[in-house]
mmCIF file of C-alpha atoms in Angstrom:
data_model
loop_
_atom_site.group_PDB
_atom_site.id
_atom_site.type_symbol
_atom_site.label_atom_id
_atom_site.label_comp_id
_atom_site.label_asym_id
_atom_site.label_seq_id
_atom_site.Cartn_x
_atom_site.Cartn_y
_atom_site.Cartn_z
ATOM 1 C CA MET A 1 -45.047 -65.436 -45.587
ATOM 2 C CA LYS A 2 -48.081 -67.628 -45.003
ATOM 3 C CA PRO A 3 -51.441 -65.981 -44.066
ATOM 4 C CA GLY A 4 -51.608 -67.796 -40.666
ATOM 5 C CA PRO A 5 -48.684 -65.919 -39.029
ATOM 6 C CA ILE A 6 -49.827 -62.595 -40.506
ATOM 7 C CA LEU A 7 -53.337 -63.087 -39.105
ATOM 8 C CA ALA A 8 -51.864 -63.986 -35.703
ATOM 9 C CA ILE A 9 -49.743 -60.814 -35.665
ATOM 10 C CA VAL A 10 -52.674 -58.609 -36.719
ATOM 11 C CA ALA A 11 -54.934 -60.245 -34.124
ATOM 12 C CA GLY A 12 -52.287 -59.725 -31.420
ATOM 13 C CA VAL A 13 -51.918 -56.051 -32.329
ATOM 14 C CA LEU A 14 -55.707 -55.547 -32.310
ATOM 15 C CA VAL A 15 -56.021 -57.239 -28.906
ATOM 16 C CA ASN A 16 -53.266 -55.013 -27.489
ATOM 17 C CA ILE A 17 -54.930 -51.900 -28.920
ATOM 18 C CA GLY A 18 -58.243 -53.031 -27.393
ATOM 19 C CA VAL A 19 -56.628 -53.521 -23.956
ATOM 20 C CA VAL A 20 -55.014 -50.076 -24.111
ATOM 21 C CA LEU A 21 -58.343 -48.478 -25.093
ATOM 22 C CA VAL A 22 -60.168 -50.223 -22.226
ATOM 23 C CA VAL A 23 -57.528 -49.095 -19.708
ATOM 24 C CA VAL A 24 -57.567 -45.495 -20.988
ATOM 25 C CA TYR A 25 -61.384 -45.446 -21.009
ATOM 26 C CA ALA A 26 -61.533 -46.790 -17.426
ATOM 27 C CA MET A 27 -59.013 -44.179 -16.276
ATOM 28 C CA VAL A 28 -60.920 -41.320 -17.926
ATOM 29 C CA ILE A 29 -64.339 -42.460 -16.651
ATOM 30 C CA GLY A 30 -62.925 -43.140 -13.158
ATOM 31 C CA THR A 31 -61.378 -39.668 -12.976
ATOM 32 C CA ALA A 32 -64.523 -37.983 -14.271
ATOM 33 C CA SER A 33 -66.841 -39.848 -11.908
ATOM 34 C CA SER A 34 -64.738 -38.880 -8.887
ATOM 35 C CA ARG A 35 -65.797 -35.287 -9.581
ATOM 36 C CA LEU A 36 -69.494 -36.030 -9.912
ATOM 37 C CA PRO A 37 -71.512 -34.179 -7.248
ATOM 38 C CA TRP A 38 -73.449 -37.256 -6.163
ATOM 39 C CA LYS A 39 -70.414 -39.451 -5.579
ATOM 40 C CA SER A 40 -70.104 -40.209 -1.880
ATOM 41 C CA VAL A 41 -66.783 -39.106 -0.427
ATOM 42 C CA ASN A 42 -67.422 -39.275 3.341
ATOM 43 C CA GLU A 43 -66.014 -35.807 3.891
ATOM 44 C CA SER A 44 -65.467 -34.962 7.537
ATOM 45 C CA PHE A 45 -67.006 -31.815 8.924
ATOM 46 C CA ALA A 46 -66.397 -29.698 11.977
ATOM 47 C CA LEU A 47 -68.801 -28.743 14.711
ATOM 48 C CA ARG A 48 -67.637 -25.460 16.223
ATOM 49 C CA PRO A 49 -69.252 -23.406 18.980
ATOM 50 C CA VAL A 50 -70.074 -19.876 17.816
ATOM 51 C CA LEU A 51 -68.386 -17.053 19.732
ATOM 52 C CA ASP A 52 -69.785 -14.139 17.715
ATOM 53 C CA VAL A 53 -71.654 -13.367 14.465
ATOM 54 C CA ARG A 54 -71.316 -10.255 12.291
ATOM 55 C CA ASP A 55 -72.361 -9.091 8.842
ATOM 56 C CA ALA A 56 -69.938 -9.615 5.938
ATOM 57 C CA PRO A 57 -67.258 -8.796 4.883
ATOM 58 C CA CYS A 58 -65.329 -11.124 7.152
ATOM 59 C CA ALA A 59 -62.310 -9.975 9.120
ATOM 60 C CA ALA A 60 -59.213 -12.153 9.445
ATOM 61 C CA GLY A 61 -59.904 -15.248 11.533
ATOM 62 C CA TRP A 62 -63.653 -15.174 10.868
ATOM 63 C CA ILE A 63 -65.412 -17.762 8.699
ATOM 64 C CA ALA A 64 -68.044 -16.863 6.108
ATOM 65 C CA GLY A 65 -71.433 -18.487 5.945
ATOM 66 C CA GLN A 66 -72.401 -20.354 2.799
ATOM 67 C CA ASP A 67 -74.338 -17.320 1.544
ATOM 68 C CA ASN A 68 -71.388 -14.975 2.310
ATOM 69 C CA ALA A 69 -73.768 -12.634 4.188
ATOM 70 C CA ALA A 70 -72.640 -13.457 7.733
ATOM 71 C CA CYS A 71 -69.255 -14.013 9.339
ATOM 72 C CA TYR A 72 -68.650 -16.279 12.314
ATOM 73 C CA GLN A 73 -65.979 -16.198 14.985
ATOM 74 C CA LEU A 74 -65.719 -19.801 16.135
ATOM 75 C CA ASP A 75 -64.261 -21.791 19.014
ATOM 76 C CA GLN A 76 -62.224 -25.005 18.725
ATOM 77 C CA ALA A 77 -63.453 -27.657 16.294
ATOM 78 C CA THR A 78 -64.737 -31.145 16.919
ATOM 79 C CA ASN A 79 -64.208 -33.062 13.669
ATOM 80 C CA ILE A 80 -66.895 -35.569 12.797
ATOM 81 C CA THR A 81 -67.261 -38.151 10.044
ATOM 82 C CA ALA A 82 -70.737 -39.356 9.188
ATOM 83 C CA GLU A 83 -71.510 -43.055 8.966
ATOM 84 C CA LYS A 84 -74.501 -42.215 6.809
ATOM 85 C CA ALA A 85 -76.080 -39.043 5.463
ATOM 86 C CA THR A 86 -79.338 -38.677 3.567
ATOM 87 C CA ALA A 87 -81.320 -35.737 2.242
ATOM 88 C CA SER A 88 -85.087 -35.567 2.560
ATOM 89 C CA PHE A 89 -87.874 -33.045 2.545
ATOM 90 C CA GLY A 90 -89.200 -32.452 6.039
ATOM 91 C CA ALA A 91 -92.975 -32.270 5.742
ATOM 92 C CA SER A 92 -93.324 -30.689 9.193
ATOM 93 C CA SER A 93 -90.567 -28.109 8.650
ATOM 94 C CA GLY A 94 -91.308 -27.459 4.973
ATOM 95 C CA GLN A 95 -87.614 -27.524 4.070
ATOM 96 C CA TRP A 96 -84.897 -29.900 2.887
ATOM 97 C CA VAL A 97 -82.808 -31.448 5.673
ATOM 98 C CA ILE A 98 -79.773 -33.708 5.829
ATOM 99 C CA GLN A 99 -80.027 -36.494 8.395
ATOM 100 C CA VAL A 100 -76.589 -37.542 9.613
ATOM 101 C CA THR A 101 -75.843 -40.713 11.553
ATOM 102 C CA LEU A 102 -72.600 -40.715 13.550
ATOM 103 C CA ASN A 103 -70.536 -43.591 14.912
ATOM 104 C CA GLU A 104 -70.715 -44.174 18.675
ATOM 105 C CA ALA A 105 -67.596 -42.172 19.568
ATOM 106 C CA ASP A 106 -68.620 -39.172 17.447
ATOM 107 C CA GLY A 107 -72.155 -39.450 18.858
ATOM 108 C CA ARG A 108 -70.769 -39.114 22.390
ATOM 109 C CA GLU A 109 -68.670 -36.086 21.300
ATOM 110 C CA PHE A 110 -71.738 -34.496 19.717
ATOM 111 C CA THR A 111 -73.865 -35.065 22.834
ATOM 112 C CA ALA A 112 -71.156 -33.593 25.091
ATOM 113 C CA LEU A 113 -70.823 -30.564 22.818
ATOM 114 C CA THR A 114 -74.575 -29.884 22.820
ATOM 115 C CA GLU A 115 -74.666 -30.276 26.614
ATOM 116 C CA LYS A 116 -72.002 -27.577 26.853
ATOM 117 C CA VAL A 117 -73.391 -24.990 24.427
ATOM 118 C CA HIS A 118 -77.151 -25.238 25.052
ATOM 119 C CA GLN A 119 -76.901 -23.286 28.311
ATOM 120 C CA LEU A 120 -74.906 -20.356 26.873
ATOM 121 C CA PRO A 121 -76.455 -17.008 25.820
ATOM 122 C CA GLN A 122 -77.084 -16.172 22.149
ATOM 123 C CA PRO A 123 -75.029 -16.427 19.870
ATOM 124 C CA ARG A 124 -72.766 -18.666 21.977
ATOM 125 C CA ASN A 125 -75.502 -21.300 22.123
ATOM 126 C CA GLN A 126 -75.124 -21.831 18.388
ATOM 127 C CA LEU A 127 -73.156 -24.713 16.931
ATOM 128 C CA ALA A 128 -71.641 -24.033 13.513
ATOM 129 C CA ILE A 129 -71.395 -26.857 11.003
ATOM 130 C CA VAL A 130 -68.295 -26.143 8.921
ATOM 131 C CA ILE A 131 -67.670 -27.970 5.654
ATOM 132 C CA GLY A 132 -65.057 -26.960 3.130
ATOM 133 C CA GLY A 133 -64.123 -23.815 5.064
ATOM 134 C CA LYS A 134 -67.688 -22.398 5.097
ATOM 135 C CA VAL A 135 -70.340 -22.327 7.784
ATOM 136 C CA ILE A 136 -73.136 -24.388 6.236
ATOM 137 C CA SER A 137 -75.524 -23.860 9.141
ATOM 138 C CA ALA A 138 -75.274 -22.501 12.687
ATOM 139 C CA PRO A 139 -78.388 -23.553 14.581
ATOM 140 C CA ALA A 140 -79.063 -22.602 18.184
ATOM 141 C CA VAL A 141 -78.884 -25.582 20.529
ATOM 142 C CA LEU A 142 -81.890 -25.261 22.824
ATOM 143 C CA GLU A 143 -81.278 -28.460 24.774
ATOM 144 C CA PRO A 144 -78.729 -31.278 24.838
ATOM 145 C CA ILE A 145 -79.099 -33.608 21.863
ATOM 146 C CA PRO A 146 -78.379 -37.198 22.867
ATOM 147 C CA GLY A 147 -77.573 -40.006 20.477
ATOM 148 C CA ARG A 148 -75.913 -40.491 17.163
ATOM 149 C CA THR A 149 -78.299 -38.661 14.855
ATOM 150 C CA LEU A 150 -78.409 -35.008 13.889
ATOM 151 C CA GLU A 151 -80.149 -32.960 11.242
ATOM 152 C CA ILE A 152 -78.577 -30.167 9.257
ATOM 153 C CA THR A 153 -80.948 -27.457 8.078
ATOM 154 C CA GLY A 154 -80.149 -24.236 6.323
ATOM 155 C CA GLY A 155 -82.607 -23.317 3.621
ATOM 156 C CA PHE A 156 -81.305 -25.942 1.185
ATOM 157 C CA ASP A 157 -83.008 -26.736 -2.079
ATOM 158 C CA ARG A 158 -83.203 -30.364 -3.205
ATOM 159 C CA LYS A 159 -80.016 -30.286 -5.268
ATOM 160 C CA THR A 160 -77.812 -28.713 -2.589
ATOM 161 C CA ALA A 161 -79.258 -30.979 0.125
ATOM 162 C CA GLU A 162 -78.527 -34.095 -1.948
ATOM 163 C CA GLU A 163 -75.026 -32.867 -2.842
ATOM 164 C CA LEU A 164 -74.233 -32.117 0.790
ATOM 165 C CA ALA A 165 -75.543 -35.524 1.906
ATOM 166 C CA ALA A 166 -73.357 -37.172 -0.748
ATOM 167 C CA ARG A 167 -70.300 -35.232 0.441
ATOM 168 C CA LEU A 168 -70.930 -36.365 3.984
ATOM 169 C CA GLY A 169 -71.331 -40.043 3.120
ATOM 170 C CA GLY A 170 -74.702 -40.501 1.544
ATOM 171 C CA GLY A 171 -75.582 -42.045 -1.742
#
């Protein structure tokens, strides 16, 4: 056999091996990066009026807070998806906050919900933010909040604030 056909066969095999390696590498890196904490996934979250709050352990039908110290009995959910979410350190508050921008329809839902709960007695004037089956924060609504922007606070450190913002649609 002449060297030309042998070289062509070897080159073809090497090219095929290279293509397979590139495909496998892309699949492995793609799968790994989908689990990275900073990858934006635009996870929806629920806003749920608080009916009652008690110390843990949680009874059936109650939802635990992120620190597992409090349990919340909650009303019906309003599911929201953020258009944009960013984490920043609030100089005036001295804590990390997540600023969430909603689309117009979700902004109207949010405004209507805050108009409803702000006039209720404590703890029913609280609005729980539920993500992944946990109450991330349950702030009291002191007045209706108009518009498409809300802030989530809850004693976050930088890492957890950035991870939460990424889960909600940030970068």
